CSV table of C-alpha atoms and ligand atoms in Angstrom, one decimal:
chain,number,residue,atom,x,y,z
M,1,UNK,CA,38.2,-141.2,78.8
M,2,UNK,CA,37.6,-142.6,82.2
M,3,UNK,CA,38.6,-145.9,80.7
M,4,UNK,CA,41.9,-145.1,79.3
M,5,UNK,CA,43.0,-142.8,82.6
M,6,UNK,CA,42.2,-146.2,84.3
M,7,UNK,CA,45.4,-147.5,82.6
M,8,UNK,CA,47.3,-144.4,82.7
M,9,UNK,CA,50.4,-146.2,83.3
M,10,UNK,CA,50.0,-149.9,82.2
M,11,UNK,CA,52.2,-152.7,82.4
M,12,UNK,CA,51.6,-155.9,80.9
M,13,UNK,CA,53.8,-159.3,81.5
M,14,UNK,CA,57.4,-156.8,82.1
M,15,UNK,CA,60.5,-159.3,82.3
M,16,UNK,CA,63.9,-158.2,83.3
M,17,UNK,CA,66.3,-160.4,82.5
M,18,UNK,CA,70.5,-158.7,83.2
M,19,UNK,CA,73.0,-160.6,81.3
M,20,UNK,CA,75.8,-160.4,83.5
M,21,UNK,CA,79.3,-161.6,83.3
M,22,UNK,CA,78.3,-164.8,85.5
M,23,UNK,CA,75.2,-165.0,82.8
M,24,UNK,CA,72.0,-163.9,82.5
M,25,UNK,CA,70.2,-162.6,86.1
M,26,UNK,CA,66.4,-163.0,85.8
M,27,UNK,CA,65.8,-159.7,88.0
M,28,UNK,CA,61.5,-159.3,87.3
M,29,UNK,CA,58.8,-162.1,86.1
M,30,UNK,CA,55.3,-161.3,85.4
M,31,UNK,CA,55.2,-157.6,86.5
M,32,UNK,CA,51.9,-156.7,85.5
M,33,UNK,CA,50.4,-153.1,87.2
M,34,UNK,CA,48.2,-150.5,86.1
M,35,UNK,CA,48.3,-147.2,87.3
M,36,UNK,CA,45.4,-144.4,87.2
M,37,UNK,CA,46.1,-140.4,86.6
M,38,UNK,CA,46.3,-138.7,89.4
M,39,UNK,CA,47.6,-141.6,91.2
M,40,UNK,CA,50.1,-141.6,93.6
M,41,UNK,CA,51.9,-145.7,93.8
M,42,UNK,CA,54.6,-146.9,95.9
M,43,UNK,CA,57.2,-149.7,95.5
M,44,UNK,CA,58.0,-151.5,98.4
M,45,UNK,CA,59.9,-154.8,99.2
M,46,UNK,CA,63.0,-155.9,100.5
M,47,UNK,CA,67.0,-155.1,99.0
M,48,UNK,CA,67.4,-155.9,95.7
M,49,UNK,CA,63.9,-157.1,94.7
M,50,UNK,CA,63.8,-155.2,92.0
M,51,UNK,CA,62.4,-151.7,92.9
M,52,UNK,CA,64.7,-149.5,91.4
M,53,UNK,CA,64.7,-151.9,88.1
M,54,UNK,CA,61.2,-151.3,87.8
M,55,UNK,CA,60.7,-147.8,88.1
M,56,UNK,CA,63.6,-147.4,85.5
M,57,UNK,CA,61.0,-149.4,83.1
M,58,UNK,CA,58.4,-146.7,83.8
M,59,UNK,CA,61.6,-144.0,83.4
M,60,UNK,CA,62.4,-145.8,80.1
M,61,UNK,CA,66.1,-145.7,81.3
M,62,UNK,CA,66.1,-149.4,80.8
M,63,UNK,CA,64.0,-151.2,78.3
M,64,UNK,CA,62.3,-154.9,79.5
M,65,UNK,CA,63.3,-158.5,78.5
M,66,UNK,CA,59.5,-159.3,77.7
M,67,UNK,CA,56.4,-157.8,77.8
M,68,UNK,CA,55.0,-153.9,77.3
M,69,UNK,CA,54.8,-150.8,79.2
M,70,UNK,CA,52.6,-148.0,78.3
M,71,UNK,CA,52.0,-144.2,79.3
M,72,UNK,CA,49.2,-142.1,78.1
M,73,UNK,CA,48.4,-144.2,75.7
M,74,UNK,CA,51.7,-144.6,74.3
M,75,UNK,CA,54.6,-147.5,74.6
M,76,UNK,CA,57.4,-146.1,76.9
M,77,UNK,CA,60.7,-146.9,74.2
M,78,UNK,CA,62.9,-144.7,76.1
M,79,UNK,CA,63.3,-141.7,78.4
M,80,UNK,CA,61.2,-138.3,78.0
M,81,UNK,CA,60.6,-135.6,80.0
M,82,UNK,CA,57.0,-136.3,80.5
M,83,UNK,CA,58.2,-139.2,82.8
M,84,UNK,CA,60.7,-136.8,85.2
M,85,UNK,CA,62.5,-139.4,87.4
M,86,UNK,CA,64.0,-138.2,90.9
M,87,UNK,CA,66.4,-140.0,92.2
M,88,UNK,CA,68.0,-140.4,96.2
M,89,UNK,CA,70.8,-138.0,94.9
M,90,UNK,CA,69.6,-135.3,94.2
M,91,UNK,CA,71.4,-135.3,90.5
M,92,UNK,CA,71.6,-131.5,90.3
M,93,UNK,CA,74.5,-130.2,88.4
M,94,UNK,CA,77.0,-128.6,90.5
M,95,UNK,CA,78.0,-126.0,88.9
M,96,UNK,CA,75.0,-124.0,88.9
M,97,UNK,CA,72.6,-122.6,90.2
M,98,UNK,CA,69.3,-123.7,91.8
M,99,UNK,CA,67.4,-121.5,89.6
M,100,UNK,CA,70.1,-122.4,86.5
M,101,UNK,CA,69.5,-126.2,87.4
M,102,UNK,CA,65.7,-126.2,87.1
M,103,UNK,CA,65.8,-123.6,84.3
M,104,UNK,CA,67.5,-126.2,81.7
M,105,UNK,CA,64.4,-129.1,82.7
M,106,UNK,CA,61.9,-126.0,82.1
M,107,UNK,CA,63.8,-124.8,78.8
M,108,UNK,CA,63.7,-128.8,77.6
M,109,UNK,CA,60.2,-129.0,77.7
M,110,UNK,CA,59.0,-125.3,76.8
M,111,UNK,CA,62.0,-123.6,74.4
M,112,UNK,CA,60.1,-124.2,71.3
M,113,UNK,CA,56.4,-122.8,72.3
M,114,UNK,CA,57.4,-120.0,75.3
M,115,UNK,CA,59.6,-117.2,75.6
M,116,UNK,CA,62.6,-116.8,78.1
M,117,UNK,CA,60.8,-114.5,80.3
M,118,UNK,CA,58.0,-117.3,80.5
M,119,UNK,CA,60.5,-120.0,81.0
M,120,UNK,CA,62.2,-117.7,83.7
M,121,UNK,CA,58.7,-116.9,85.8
M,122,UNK,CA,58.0,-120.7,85.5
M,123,UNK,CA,61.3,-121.4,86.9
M,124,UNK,CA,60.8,-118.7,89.7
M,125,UNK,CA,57.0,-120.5,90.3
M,126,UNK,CA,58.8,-124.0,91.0
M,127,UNK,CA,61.3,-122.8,93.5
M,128,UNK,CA,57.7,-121.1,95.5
M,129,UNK,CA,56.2,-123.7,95.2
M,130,UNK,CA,59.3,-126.4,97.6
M,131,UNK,CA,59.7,-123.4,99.4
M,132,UNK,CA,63.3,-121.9,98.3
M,133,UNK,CA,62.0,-118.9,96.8
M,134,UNK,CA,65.8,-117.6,98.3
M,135,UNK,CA,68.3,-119.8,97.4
M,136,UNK,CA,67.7,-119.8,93.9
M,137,UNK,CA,71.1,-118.0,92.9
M,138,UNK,CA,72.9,-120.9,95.2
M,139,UNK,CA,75.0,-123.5,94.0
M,140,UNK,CA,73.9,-127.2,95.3
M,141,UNK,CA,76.6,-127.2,97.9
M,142,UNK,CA,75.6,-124.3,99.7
M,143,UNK,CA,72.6,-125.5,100.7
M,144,UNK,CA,71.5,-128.7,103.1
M,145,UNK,CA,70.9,-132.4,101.9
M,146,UNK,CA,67.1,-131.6,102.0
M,147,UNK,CA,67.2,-128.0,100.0
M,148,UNK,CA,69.2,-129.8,97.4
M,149,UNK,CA,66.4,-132.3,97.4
M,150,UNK,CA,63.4,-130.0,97.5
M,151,UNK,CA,65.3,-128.3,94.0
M,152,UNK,CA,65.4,-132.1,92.7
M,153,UNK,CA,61.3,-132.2,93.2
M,154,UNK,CA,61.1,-128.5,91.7
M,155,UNK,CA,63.0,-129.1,88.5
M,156,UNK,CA,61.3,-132.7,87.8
M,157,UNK,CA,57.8,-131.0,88.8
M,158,UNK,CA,59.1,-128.0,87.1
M,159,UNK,CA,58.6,-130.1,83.4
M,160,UNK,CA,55.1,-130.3,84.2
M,161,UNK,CA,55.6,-134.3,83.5
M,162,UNK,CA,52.6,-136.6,83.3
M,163,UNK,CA,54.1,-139.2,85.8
M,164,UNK,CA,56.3,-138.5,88.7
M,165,UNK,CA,58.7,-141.4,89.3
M,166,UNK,CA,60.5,-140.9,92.4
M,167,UNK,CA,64.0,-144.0,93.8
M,168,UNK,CA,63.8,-143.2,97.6
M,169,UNK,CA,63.9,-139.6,97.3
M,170,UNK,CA,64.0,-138.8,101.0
M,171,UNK,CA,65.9,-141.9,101.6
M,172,UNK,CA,69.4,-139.9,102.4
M,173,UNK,CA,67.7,-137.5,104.5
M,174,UNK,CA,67.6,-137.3,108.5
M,175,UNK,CA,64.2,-138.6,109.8
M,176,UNK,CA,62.8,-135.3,110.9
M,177,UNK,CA,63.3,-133.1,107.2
M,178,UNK,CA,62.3,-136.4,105.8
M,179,UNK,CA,58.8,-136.2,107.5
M,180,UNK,CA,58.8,-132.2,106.4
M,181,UNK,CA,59.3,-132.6,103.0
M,182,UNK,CA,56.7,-135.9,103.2
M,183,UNK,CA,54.3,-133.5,103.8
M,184,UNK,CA,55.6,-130.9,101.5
M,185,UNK,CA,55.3,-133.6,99.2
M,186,UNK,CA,51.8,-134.5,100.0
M,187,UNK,CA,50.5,-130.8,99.7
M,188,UNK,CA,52.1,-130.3,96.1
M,189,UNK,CA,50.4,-133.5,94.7
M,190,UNK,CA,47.2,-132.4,96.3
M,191,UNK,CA,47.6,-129.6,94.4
M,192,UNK,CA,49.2,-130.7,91.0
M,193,UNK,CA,47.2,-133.7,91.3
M,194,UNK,CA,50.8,-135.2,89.9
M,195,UNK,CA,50.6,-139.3,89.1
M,196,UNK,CA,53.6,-140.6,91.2
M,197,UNK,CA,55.1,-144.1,91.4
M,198,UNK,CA,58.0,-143.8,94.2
M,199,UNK,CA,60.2,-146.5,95.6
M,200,UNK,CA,60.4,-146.3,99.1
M,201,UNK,CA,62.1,-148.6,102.0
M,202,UNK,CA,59.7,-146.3,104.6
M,203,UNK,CA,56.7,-148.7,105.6
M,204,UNK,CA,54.9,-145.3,107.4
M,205,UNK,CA,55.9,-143.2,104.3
M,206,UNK,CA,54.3,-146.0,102.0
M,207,UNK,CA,50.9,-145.3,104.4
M,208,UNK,CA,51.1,-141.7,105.0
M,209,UNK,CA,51.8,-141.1,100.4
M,210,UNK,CA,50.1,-143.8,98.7
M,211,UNK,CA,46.8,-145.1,97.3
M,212,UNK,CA,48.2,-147.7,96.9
M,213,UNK,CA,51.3,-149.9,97.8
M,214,UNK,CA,52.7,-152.5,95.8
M,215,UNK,CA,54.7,-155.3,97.6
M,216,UNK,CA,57.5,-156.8,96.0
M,217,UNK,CA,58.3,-160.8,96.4
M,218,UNK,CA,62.2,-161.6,96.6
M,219,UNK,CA,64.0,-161.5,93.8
M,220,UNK,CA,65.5,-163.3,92.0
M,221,UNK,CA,62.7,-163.1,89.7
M,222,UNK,CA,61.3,-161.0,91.7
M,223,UNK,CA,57.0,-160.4,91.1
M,224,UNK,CA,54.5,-158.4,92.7
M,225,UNK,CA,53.3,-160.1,95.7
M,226,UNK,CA,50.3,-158.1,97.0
M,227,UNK,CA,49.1,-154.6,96.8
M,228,UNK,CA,47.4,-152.9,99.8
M,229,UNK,CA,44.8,-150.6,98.6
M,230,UNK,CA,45.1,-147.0,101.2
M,231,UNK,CA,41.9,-146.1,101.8
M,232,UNK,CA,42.5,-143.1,104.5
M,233,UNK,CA,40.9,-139.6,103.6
M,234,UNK,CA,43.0,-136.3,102.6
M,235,UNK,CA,44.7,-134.6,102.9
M,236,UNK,CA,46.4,-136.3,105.5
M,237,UNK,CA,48.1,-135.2,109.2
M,238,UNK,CA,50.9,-137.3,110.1
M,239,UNK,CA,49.9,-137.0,114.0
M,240,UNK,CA,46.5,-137.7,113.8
M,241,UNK,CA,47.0,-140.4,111.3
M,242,UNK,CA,49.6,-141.7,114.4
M,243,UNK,CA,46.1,-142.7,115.9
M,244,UNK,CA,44.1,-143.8,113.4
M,245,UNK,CA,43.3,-147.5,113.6
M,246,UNK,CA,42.7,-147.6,110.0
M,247,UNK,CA,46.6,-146.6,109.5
M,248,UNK,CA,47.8,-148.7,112.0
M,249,UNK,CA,46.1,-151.9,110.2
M,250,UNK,CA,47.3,-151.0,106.4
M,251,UNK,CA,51.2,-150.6,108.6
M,252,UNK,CA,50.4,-153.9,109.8
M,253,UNK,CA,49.5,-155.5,106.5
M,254,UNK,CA,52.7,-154.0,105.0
M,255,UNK,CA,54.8,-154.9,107.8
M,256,UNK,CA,53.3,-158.7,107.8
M,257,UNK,CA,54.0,-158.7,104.3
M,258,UNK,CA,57.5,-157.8,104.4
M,259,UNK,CA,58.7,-159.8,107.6
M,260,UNK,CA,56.3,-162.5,107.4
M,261,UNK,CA,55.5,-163.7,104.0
M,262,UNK,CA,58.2,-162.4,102.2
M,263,UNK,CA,60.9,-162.6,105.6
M,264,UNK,CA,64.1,-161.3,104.1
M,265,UNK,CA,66.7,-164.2,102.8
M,266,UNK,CA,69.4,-163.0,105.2
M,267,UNK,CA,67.0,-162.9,108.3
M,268,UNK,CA,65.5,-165.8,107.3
M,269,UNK,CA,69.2,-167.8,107.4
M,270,UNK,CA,69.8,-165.5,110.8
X,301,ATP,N1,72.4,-153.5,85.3
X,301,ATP,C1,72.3,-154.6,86.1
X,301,ATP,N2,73.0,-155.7,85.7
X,301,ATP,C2,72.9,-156.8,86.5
X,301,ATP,N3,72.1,-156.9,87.5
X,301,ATP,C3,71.4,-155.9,87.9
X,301,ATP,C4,71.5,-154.6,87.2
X,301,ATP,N4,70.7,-153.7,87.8
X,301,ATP,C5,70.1,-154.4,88.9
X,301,ATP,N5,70.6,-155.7,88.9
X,301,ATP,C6,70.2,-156.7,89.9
X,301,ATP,O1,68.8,-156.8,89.9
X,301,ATP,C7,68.3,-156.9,91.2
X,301,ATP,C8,67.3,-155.8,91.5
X,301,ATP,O2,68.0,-154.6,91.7
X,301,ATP,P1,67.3,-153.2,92.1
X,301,ATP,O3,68.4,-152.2,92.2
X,301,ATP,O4,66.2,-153.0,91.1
X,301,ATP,O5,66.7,-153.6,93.5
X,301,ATP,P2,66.1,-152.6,94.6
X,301,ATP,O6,64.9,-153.3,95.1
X,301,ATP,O7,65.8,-151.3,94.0
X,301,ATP,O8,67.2,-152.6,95.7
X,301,ATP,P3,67.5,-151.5,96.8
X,301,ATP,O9,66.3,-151.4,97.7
X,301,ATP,O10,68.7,-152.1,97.5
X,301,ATP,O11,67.9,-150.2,96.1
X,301,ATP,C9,69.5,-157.0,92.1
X,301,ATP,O12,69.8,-158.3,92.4
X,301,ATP,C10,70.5,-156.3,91.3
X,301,ATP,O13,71.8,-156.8,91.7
């Protein structure tokens, strides 16, 4: 058992390779990761190094060039709701409501073995638990950026998935609800114990969420370059961590990593 939850998510020799109209764009070489249940992974790494492209592996939204990716045990060959994917736009559907949106993830997953009143009360249980116990009969526009996120996090949690992918889910977000919901964040996988792999530009959100971080090269071909292993305690308090000398040095290791070794190609011309 321990074995297998080693490799919860595993990922052996992924390629991507886009064939374009200008020809073929080798995007990933020689992705190779494992991730363990319970989990929680970020992707880090300059513009267009392939973050997004790799996550959407995991998703199963886009199939690789070369090589495997498995879940649970099983070879990802496409999307399913027990890999929920939320994305920097929120993605609900406008025309209805919270409750309505996260209802139709919950009815996906549990139609066939629950009842509606069941599917309702879970429904009702993932709007507690982000916090918008009152806004479930609003439509997404008559509530903030950040609600409309929170409801994105409650319907994908909502499906009870086995992984959590997340594409810079806070990244639209004003700095201030971004570091609330970070924490919101951080209390709900403490409690769901949730496997997440997020994509994040955030070099203090990569410390404050992450067992680990994974450092992208460059693309093209972009590879992993390094991975920084979090070791800090939880749960975790953004203002003490502010003085922790452990944090500071992972933030340093990530921050040399991305404007040293891997120095962005546009800077680097600068
Ligand atoms: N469908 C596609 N067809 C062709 N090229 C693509 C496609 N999707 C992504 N790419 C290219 O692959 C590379 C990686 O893109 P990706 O969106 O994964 O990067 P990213 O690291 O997530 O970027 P950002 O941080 O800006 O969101 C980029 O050069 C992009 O232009």
């Amino acid at each position: 058992m321990e074995q297998r939850d080693a490799k919860f998510i595993d990922i052996h020799q992924a390629e991507m390779v886009f064939n374009t109209r200008k020809g073929q764009f080798h995007a990933l070489r020689d992705i190779n990761l494992t991730v363990r249940k319970g989990e929680f992974v970020t992707l880090i790494g300059h513009s267009g190094c392939g973050k997004s492209t790799l996550l959407n592996l995991i998703a199963g939204l886009l199939m690789p060039s070369d090589g495997v990716l498995i879940c649970a045990g099983r070879e990802i060959a496409g999307p399913s709701p027990e890999r929920a994917v939320v994305f920097q736009n929120h993605s609900l559907l406008p025309w209805l409501t919270c409750h309505e949106n996260i209802y139709l993830g919950v009815e996906r997953v549990f139609a066939t073995t629950e009842n509606k009143s069941a599917l309702k009360e879970r429904t009702k249980a993932a709007l507690a638990m982000v916090g918008l116990s009152a806004a479930g009969q609003k439509r997404p526009h008559e509530i903030s950026g950040g609600m409309k996120q929170r409801v994105g996090i409650a319907r994908a949690l909502a499906m009870e998935p086995k992984v959590l992918l997340m594409d810079e889910p806070f990244g639209a977000l004003d700095a201030l609800t971004r570091a609330h919901l970070q924490d919101e964040l951080l209390k709900i996988v403490a409690k769901t114990g949730s496997t997440v792999v997020m994509v994040t530009h955030d070099v203090d959100e990569a410390v404050l969420l992450s067992d680990r971080i994974v450092m992208m090269t460059n693309g093209p071909a972009a590879s992993i370059g390094d991975i920084v292993q979090v070791r800090l305690s939880r749960p975790r308090e953004r203002v003490a961590l502010a003085q922790d000398a452990l944090y500071a040095e992972y933030r340093t290791s990530v921050l040399e990593f991305l404007y040293r070794k891997q120095a962005h190609p546009a800077a680097q011309a600068a």
